[in-house]
């Protein structure tokens, strides 16, 4: 990604770029970890994460220049880890020797703006021109990483949410209750014994019954509309 963006071809600038990205990843990983442990469930953590991303991007100094931010919002810019990351990467790029020249791409910035091309570009976005701000950004990102980890520790130690109560209902299936079955013993293969079972017979006499019907009447509705019911049995 560094070379695809045509950044300055310098090993020092490349490794500083990787360092800033690594510290930025650590800082935001600890921030979202804090949101996860401080939220009672996923439905609270996701909106908080999306809102925080919106604030981070909006006040990073790239969408809105720091010079254009209102005074009552400028503090969001200075505490924003993404703003420190963008500042460090930008200064690392434009403070390279190839951009610290009076003339660049046929334009003499010394005569036009009384400054080098790199410094002029940094000032357009309201950024500092000293390279020491790169290391300020690295220190801030590392400090924010440990700060968010500390908040996560406090949330895990002193703020715990009760887990949802889960009720498990077990239904006994009487049809599958095989406890009354007894396994019969196996018959030996060499056994040749005849067993006679005598079943005592029993006879039950039933009295004879005669059924008679009186005034039996059976009718069905007539499918023809307006006609009387059909008398099938009378």
GROMACS .gro file of C-alpha atoms in nm:
model
  234
    1UNK     CA    1   0.000   0.000   0.000
    2UNK     CA    2   0.287   0.239   0.076
    3UNK     CA    3   0.440   0.205  -0.270
    4UNK     CA    4   0.102   0.203  -0.448
    5UNK     CA    5   0.037   0.551  -0.308
    6UNK     CA    6   0.367   0.673  -0.453
    7UNK     CA    7   0.501   0.776  -0.114
    8UNK     CA    8   0.861   0.883  -0.082
    9UNK     CA    9   1.103   0.603  -0.169
   10UNK     CA   10   1.295   0.604   0.157
   11UNK     CA   11   1.359   0.311   0.390
   12UNK     CA   12   1.349   0.535   0.697
   13UNK     CA   13   1.017   0.692   0.598
   14UNK     CA   14   0.875   0.347   0.517
   15UNK     CA   15   0.958   0.197   0.858
   16UNK     CA   16   0.827   0.505   1.039
   17UNK     CA   17   0.507   0.464   0.839
   18UNK     CA   18   0.479   0.100   0.953
   19UNK     CA   19   0.545   0.200   1.314
   20UNK     CA   20   0.268   0.461   1.311
   21UNK     CA   21   0.022   0.216   1.154
   22UNK     CA   22   0.111  -0.052   1.409
   23UNK     CA   23   0.059   0.184   1.702
   24UNK     CA   24  -0.267   0.307   1.549
   25UNK     CA   25  -0.391  -0.051   1.521
   26UNK     CA   26  -0.303  -0.120   1.884
   27UNK     CA   27  -0.474   0.197   2.001
   28UNK     CA   28  -0.800   0.127   1.822
   29UNK     CA   29  -0.796  -0.242   1.914
   30UNK     CA   30  -0.779  -0.148   2.282
   31UNK     CA   31  -1.054   0.114   2.233
   32UNK     CA   32  -1.300  -0.131   2.077
   33UNK     CA   33  -1.206  -0.389   2.338
   34UNK     CA   34  -1.303  -0.137   2.604
   35UNK     CA   35  -1.638  -0.074   2.433
   36UNK     CA   36  -1.700  -0.448   2.419
   37UNK     CA   37  -1.636  -0.510   2.789
   38UNK     CA   38  -1.819  -0.194   2.900
   39UNK     CA   39  -2.137  -0.269   2.704
   40UNK     CA   40  -2.404  -0.503   2.840
   41UNK     CA   41  -2.465  -0.670   2.505
   42UNK     CA   42  -2.401  -0.652   2.133
   43UNK     CA   43  -2.696  -0.421   2.070
   44UNK     CA   44  -2.526  -0.150   2.277
   45UNK     CA   45  -2.167  -0.211   2.167
   46UNK     CA   46  -2.234  -0.185   1.792
   47UNK     CA   47  -2.401   0.161   1.795
   48UNK     CA   48  -2.130   0.293   2.028
   49UNK     CA   49  -1.861   0.160   1.794
   50UNK     CA   50  -2.020   0.317   1.487
   51UNK     CA   51  -2.064   0.651   1.663
   52UNK     CA   52  -1.704   0.652   1.782
   53UNK     CA   53  -1.578   0.575   1.430
   54UNK     CA   54  -1.781   0.868   1.297
   55UNK     CA   55  -1.629   1.104   1.554
   56UNK     CA   56  -1.276   0.972   1.496
   57UNK     CA   57  -1.296   1.017   1.119
   58UNK     CA   58  -1.476   1.351   1.129
   59UNK     CA   59  -1.227   1.512   1.368
   60UNK     CA   60  -0.909   1.352   1.234
   61UNK     CA   61  -0.806   1.668   1.047
   62UNK     CA   62  -0.850   1.514   0.703
   63UNK     CA   63  -1.221   1.568   0.637
   64UNK     CA   64  -1.222   1.901   0.821
   65UNK     CA   65  -0.905   2.102   0.855
   66UNK     CA   66  -0.815   2.195   1.216
   67UNK     CA   67  -0.820   2.562   1.117
   68UNK     CA   68  -1.187   2.529   1.018
   69UNK     CA   69  -1.302   2.347   1.330
   70UNK     CA   70  -1.502   2.551   1.584
   71UNK     CA   71  -1.331   2.628   1.912
   72UNK     CA   72  -1.582   2.421   2.107
   73UNK     CA   73  -1.493   2.112   1.897
   74UNK     CA   74  -1.117   2.156   1.863
   75UNK     CA   75  -1.056   1.951   2.179
   76UNK     CA   76  -1.194   1.646   1.994
   77UNK     CA   77  -0.919   1.694   1.740
   78UNK     CA   78  -0.641   1.701   1.997
   79UNK     CA   79  -0.756   1.392   2.189
   80UNK     CA   80  -0.829   1.193   1.872
   81UNK     CA   81  -0.573   0.911   1.820
   82UNK     CA   82  -0.655   0.903   1.449
   83UNK     CA   83  -0.568   1.274   1.420
   84UNK     CA   84  -0.226   1.209   1.572
   85UNK     CA   85  -0.176   0.920   1.333
   86UNK     CA   86  -0.272   1.127   1.026
   87UNK     CA   87  -0.047   1.411   1.141
   88UNK     CA   88   0.252   1.182   1.195
   89UNK     CA   89   0.214   1.004   0.859
   90UNK     CA   90   0.167   1.334   0.671
   91UNK     CA   91   0.469   1.501   0.831
   92UNK     CA   92   0.672   1.186   0.764
   93UNK     CA   93   0.583   1.214   0.398
   94UNK     CA   94   0.626   1.586   0.329
   95UNK     CA   95   0.935   1.631   0.542
   96UNK     CA   96   1.129   1.400   0.310
   97UNK     CA   97   1.423   1.566   0.128
   98UNK     CA   98   1.254   1.539  -0.213
   99UNK     CA   99   0.970   1.763  -0.090
  100UNK     CA  100   1.184   2.001   0.112
  101UNK     CA  101   1.294   2.192  -0.196
  102UNK     CA  102   1.225   2.542  -0.321
  103UNK     CA  103   1.111   2.417  -0.661
  104UNK     CA  104   0.896   2.113  -0.727
  105UNK     CA  105   0.729   1.999  -1.048
  106UNK     CA  106   0.817   2.326  -1.221
  107UNK     CA  107   0.682   2.556  -0.945
  108UNK     CA  108   0.908   2.774  -0.735
  109UNK     CA  109   0.747   2.768  -0.391
  110UNK     CA  110   1.020   2.984  -0.243
  111UNK     CA  111   0.923   3.274  -0.466
  112UNK     CA  112   0.548   3.211  -0.446
  113UNK     CA  113   0.505   3.118  -0.080
  114UNK     CA  114   0.847   3.190   0.070
  115UNK     CA  115   0.870   2.829   0.185
  116UNK     CA  116   0.953   2.481   0.064
  117UNK     CA  117   0.696   2.270  -0.116
  118UNK     CA  118   0.665   2.022   0.173
  119UNK     CA  119   0.615   2.287   0.440
  120UNK     CA  120   0.362   2.468   0.227
  121UNK     CA  121   0.153   2.152   0.185
  122UNK     CA  122   0.162   2.085   0.557
  123UNK     CA  123   0.051   2.437   0.640
  124UNK     CA  124  -0.243   2.408   0.400
  125UNK     CA  125  -0.388   2.134   0.623
  126UNK     CA  126  -0.299   2.319   0.941
  127UNK     CA  127  -0.021   2.077   1.036
  128UNK     CA  128   0.312   2.140   1.200
  129UNK     CA  129   0.631   2.126   0.994
  130UNK     CA  130   0.875   1.993   1.256
  131UNK     CA  131   0.960   1.622   1.243
  132UNK     CA  132   0.945   1.599   1.621
  133UNK     CA  133   0.566   1.583   1.586
  134UNK     CA  134   0.608   1.236   1.434
  135UNK     CA  135   0.744   1.108   1.763
  136UNK     CA  136   0.486   1.302   1.960
  137UNK     CA  137   0.224   1.113   1.762
  138UNK     CA  138   0.393   0.778   1.827
  139UNK     CA  139   0.409   0.847   2.201
  140UNK     CA  140   0.045   0.958   2.209
  141UNK     CA  141  -0.071   0.644   2.027
  142UNK     CA  142   0.126   0.421   2.262
  143UNK     CA  143  -0.011   0.611   2.561
  144UNK     CA  144  -0.369   0.584   2.435
  145UNK     CA  145  -0.319   0.209   2.397
  146UNK     CA  146  -0.229   0.167   2.763
  147UNK     CA  147  -0.498   0.415   2.868
  148UNK     CA  148  -0.774   0.220   2.694
  149UNK     CA  149  -0.635  -0.103   2.837
  150UNK     CA  150  -0.660   0.052   3.182
  151UNK     CA  151  -1.021   0.146   3.120
  152UNK     CA  152  -1.089  -0.210   3.007
  153UNK     CA  153  -0.933  -0.343   3.326
  154UNK     CA  154  -1.153  -0.118   3.539
  155UNK     CA  155  -1.462  -0.222   3.344
  156UNK     CA  156  -1.383  -0.591   3.386
  157UNK     CA  157  -1.297  -0.554   3.753
  158UNK     CA  158  -1.576  -0.328   3.879
  159UNK     CA  159  -1.854  -0.343   3.619
  160UNK     CA  160  -2.000  -0.683   3.553
  161UNK     CA  161  -2.330  -0.757   3.391
  162UNK     CA  162  -2.546  -1.049   3.491
  163UNK     CA  163  -2.579  -1.310   3.223
  164UNK     CA  164  -2.921  -1.380   3.075
  165UNK     CA  165  -3.124  -1.642   3.254
  166UNK     CA  166  -3.167  -1.951   3.043
  167UNK     CA  167  -3.447  -2.191   3.129
  168UNK     CA  168  -3.418  -2.545   3.001
  169UNK     CA  169  -3.737  -2.754   2.995
  170UNK     CA  170  -3.706  -3.131   2.961
  171UNK     CA  171  -4.013  -3.319   2.849
  172UNK     CA  172  -4.029  -3.687   2.935
  173UNK     CA  173  -4.155  -3.893   2.645
  174UNK     CA  174  -4.364  -4.171   2.792
  175UNK     CA  175  -4.376  -4.350   2.459
  176UNK     CA  176  -4.000  -4.401   2.466
  177UNK     CA  177  -3.988  -4.520   2.827
  178UNK     CA  178  -3.839  -4.867   2.799
  179UNK     CA  179  -3.765  -4.917   3.166
  180UNK     CA  180  -4.032  -5.192   3.195
  181UNK     CA  181  -3.862  -5.405   2.932
  182UNK     CA  182  -3.638  -5.682   3.062
  183UNK     CA  183  -3.379  -5.834   2.843
  184UNK     CA  184  -3.438  -6.206   2.812
  185UNK     CA  185  -3.142  -6.438   2.862
  186UNK     CA  186  -2.992  -6.595   2.554
  187UNK     CA  187  -3.079  -6.953   2.476
  188UNK     CA  188  -2.777  -7.182   2.463
  189UNK     CA  189  -2.698  -7.310   2.115
  190UNK     CA  190  -2.674  -7.673   2.232
  191UNK     CA  191  -3.000  -7.665   2.421
  192UNK     CA  192  -3.266  -7.898   2.286
  193UNK     CA  193  -3.538  -7.887   2.549
  194UNK     CA  194  -3.906  -7.888   2.472
  195UNK     CA  195  -4.112  -7.661   2.689
  196UNK     CA  196  -4.486  -7.703   2.712
  197UNK     CA  197  -4.689  -7.409   2.830
  198UNK     CA  198  -5.037  -7.478   2.958
  199UNK     CA  199  -5.278  -7.188   2.923
  200UNK     CA  200  -5.584  -7.207   3.135
  201UNK     CA  201  -5.889  -7.147   2.918
  202UNK     CA  202  -6.180  -6.941   3.034
  203UNK     CA  203  -6.525  -6.895   2.889
  204UNK     CA  204  -6.752  -6.602   2.947
  205UNK     CA  205  -7.118  -6.622   2.859
  206UNK     CA  206  -7.273  -6.311   2.705
  207UNK     CA  207  -7.651  -6.251   2.721
  208UNK     CA  208  -7.833  -6.209   2.393
  209UNK     CA  209  -7.951  -5.855   2.319
  210UNK     CA  210  -8.215  -5.748   2.066
  211UNK     CA  211  -8.206  -5.390   1.932
  212UNK     CA  212  -8.518  -5.215   1.804
  213UNK     CA  213  -8.560  -4.860   1.664
  214UNK     CA  214  -8.873  -4.648   1.673
  215UNK     CA  215  -8.952  -4.333   1.476
  216UNK     CA  216  -8.614  -4.340   1.303
  217UNK     CA  217  -8.580  -4.033   1.077
  218UNK     CA  218  -8.287  -3.938   0.854
  219UNK     CA  219  -8.269  -3.641   0.615
  220UNK     CA  220  -7.999  -3.445   0.435
  221UNK     CA  221  -7.993  -3.088   0.298
  222UNK     CA  222  -8.116  -3.053  -0.058
  223UNK     CA  223  -7.842  -2.926  -0.294
  224UNK     CA  224  -8.106  -2.740  -0.492
  225UNK     CA  225  -8.155  -2.396  -0.346
  226UNK     CA  226  -8.504  -2.333  -0.208
  227UNK     CA  227  -8.608  -2.702  -0.208
  228UNK     CA  228  -8.694  -2.895   0.113
  229UNK     CA  229  -8.454  -3.141   0.268
  230UNK     CA  230  -8.431  -3.488   0.121
  231UNK     CA  231  -8.588  -3.760   0.335
  232UNK     CA  232  -8.364  -4.063   0.309
  233UNK     CA  233  -8.517  -4.265   0.591
  234UNK     CA  234  -8.857  -4.221   0.752
   0.00000   0.00000   0.00000
